[in-house]
Amino acid sequence: MVSENPLAEWMQRLNSEHVFVLLLVIVGCLTTVVISCVTAFSKMIQTVRVASIRAKLMNQLVDRGYSSAEIRELVEATGTRSQCWTQATAAPPSRTPDSPAFVNVPPAKPIPM
C-alpha cells in the first residue's frame, strides 16, 4: 500500500532521537531568523531616529539664523557615529600631577632618613 503523503510516511519512521535532533535544528534556524529580523529592525529604527534628530537640529539652526555654510561646518564638525563610538569607548585620559586626585599632602611627621 503506497501512502498518499510521503512526508507522513517519513514522519512515522522517525524515532524519538531523530525528532529531538529535528526540533533542535528547527529551533536553531528560527532563532537565527528572529535575531536577524530584530537586528535589522533595530538598525532601521536607529537610522530613522538619527535622521530625525539631525533634521530637528538643522531646523533649530535655521531658526536661530545660521547660514547654510555655518550649518554645514557644524554638521561636518560633529563627526560620524563611528568616531563618536570610538571616543565614548576609549580609555579615560590619564591623570596628571595637577589633577585633584594627585594633590601632594605633606605627611603629619617628617620621614626619618
CSV table of C-alpha atoms in Angstrom, one decimal:
chain,number,residue,atom,x,y,z
A,1,MET,CA,0.0,0.0,0.0
A,2,VAL,CA,1.5,3.3,-1.1
A,3,SER,CA,1.0,6.3,1.2
A,4,GLU,CA,-0.5,9.3,-0.4
A,5,ASN,CA,1.7,11.7,1.6
A,6,PRO,CA,5.4,10.8,1.6
A,7,LEU,CA,6.0,13.3,4.5
A,8,ALA,CA,3.6,11.4,6.7
A,9,GLU,CA,5.3,8.1,5.9
A,10,TRP,CA,8.7,9.7,6.7
A,11,MET,CA,7.4,11.1,10.0
A,12,GLN,CA,6.2,7.7,11.1
A,13,ARG,CA,9.6,6.2,10.6
A,14,LEU,CA,11.3,8.7,12.9
A,15,ASN,CA,12.2,7.6,16.4
A,16,SER,CA,12.5,9.9,19.4
A,17,GLU,CA,16.2,10.7,18.9
A,18,HIS,CA,15.5,11.8,15.3
A,19,VAL,CA,12.6,14.0,16.4
A,20,PHE,CA,14.7,15.6,19.1
A,21,VAL,CA,17.5,16.5,16.6
A,22,LEU,CA,15.0,17.8,14.1
A,23,LEU,CA,13.4,20.0,16.8
A,24,LEU,CA,16.9,21.3,17.7
A,25,VAL,CA,17.6,22.2,14.1
A,26,ILE,CA,14.2,23.9,13.6
A,27,VAL,CA,14.6,25.9,16.9
A,28,GLY,CA,18.2,27.0,15.8
A,29,CYS,CA,17.0,28.1,12.4
A,30,LEU,CA,14.1,30.0,13.9
A,31,THR,CA,16.3,31.7,16.5
A,32,THR,CA,18.7,32.8,13.7
A,33,VAL,CA,15.8,34.3,11.7
A,34,VAL,CA,14.3,36.1,14.7
A,35,ILE,CA,17.7,37.5,15.7
A,36,SER,CA,18.4,38.7,12.2
A,37,CYS,CA,14.9,40.4,12.0
A,38,VAL,CA,15.3,42.1,15.3
A,39,THR,CA,18.8,43.3,14.4
A,40,ALA,CA,17.6,44.7,11.0
A,41,PHE,CA,14.5,46.3,12.6
A,42,SER,CA,16.6,48.0,15.4
A,43,LYS,CA,19.1,49.3,12.9
A,44,MET,CA,16.3,50.7,10.8
A,45,ILE,CA,14.8,52.4,13.9
A,46,GLN,CA,18.2,53.8,14.8
A,47,THR,CA,18.7,55.2,11.3
A,48,VAL,CA,15.3,56.9,11.3
A,49,ARG,CA,15.9,58.3,14.8
A,50,VAL,CA,19.3,59.7,13.9
A,51,ALA,CA,17.9,61.3,10.7
A,52,SER,CA,15.1,62.8,12.7
A,53,ILE,CA,17.5,64.3,15.3
A,54,ARG,CA,19.7,65.7,12.5
A,55,ALA,CA,16.7,67.3,10.8
A,56,LYS,CA,15.5,68.9,14.1
A,57,LEU,CA,19.0,70.2,14.7
A,58,MET,CA,19.2,71.8,11.3
A,59,ASN,CA,15.7,73.3,11.7
A,60,GLN,CA,16.8,74.8,15.0
A,61,LEU,CA,19.9,76.2,13.5
A,62,VAL,CA,17.9,77.7,10.6
A,63,ASP,CA,15.5,79.3,13.1
A,64,ARG,CA,18.5,80.8,15.0
A,65,GLY,CA,19.7,82.4,11.8
A,66,TYR,CA,22.7,80.3,10.9
A,67,SER,CA,23.7,80.4,7.3
A,68,SER,CA,24.0,77.2,5.2
A,69,ALA,CA,27.8,77.4,5.3
A,70,GLU,CA,27.8,77.6,9.1
A,71,ILE,CA,25.3,74.7,9.4
A,72,ARG,CA,27.5,72.6,7.0
A,73,GLU,CA,30.6,73.3,9.2
A,74,LEU,CA,28.7,72.4,12.3
A,75,VAL,CA,27.4,69.1,10.9
A,76,GLU,CA,30.8,68.2,9.5
A,77,ALA,CA,32.5,69.0,12.8
A,78,THR,CA,30.3,66.6,14.7
A,79,GLY,CA,31.9,63.6,13.0
A,80,THR,CA,30.5,60.2,12.2
A,81,ARG,CA,28.9,57.7,14.6
A,82,SER,CA,32.0,55.5,14.5
A,83,GLN,CA,34.1,58.4,15.6
A,84,CYS,CA,31.7,59.1,18.5
A,85,TRP,CA,31.7,55.4,19.4
A,86,THR,CA,35.5,55.3,19.4
A,87,GLN,CA,35.7,58.4,21.7
A,88,ALA,CA,33.0,57.0,24.0
A,89,THR,CA,34.7,53.7,24.5
A,90,ALA,CA,38.2,55.0,24.7
A,91,ALA,CA,40.1,54.7,28.0
A,92,PRO,CA,39.8,57.8,30.1
A,93,PRO,CA,42.7,60.2,29.9
A,94,SER,CA,45.4,59.6,32.4
A,95,ARG,CA,45.6,61.9,35.4
A,96,THR,CA,48.3,64.5,35.6
A,97,PRO,CA,50.0,65.6,38.7
A,98,ASP,CA,48.0,68.8,38.6
A,99,SER,CA,44.6,67.0,38.8
A,100,PRO,CA,42.8,67.0,42.2
A,101,ALA,CA,43.4,63.2,42.7
A,102,PHE,CA,47.2,63.8,42.8
A,103,VAL,CA,47.4,66.7,45.2
A,104,ASN,CA,50.5,66.3,47.3
A,105,VAL,CA,49.7,66.3,51.0
A,106,PRO,CA,52.6,66.6,53.3
A,107,PRO,CA,52.9,63.9,56.0
A,108,ALA,CA,52.0,64.7,59.6
A,109,LYS,CA,55.5,63.9,60.8
A,110,PRO,CA,58.8,64.2,58.9
A,111,ILE,CA,60.0,60.9,57.5
A,112,PRO,CA,63.4,59.9,59.0
A,113,MET,CA,66.1,59.1,56.6
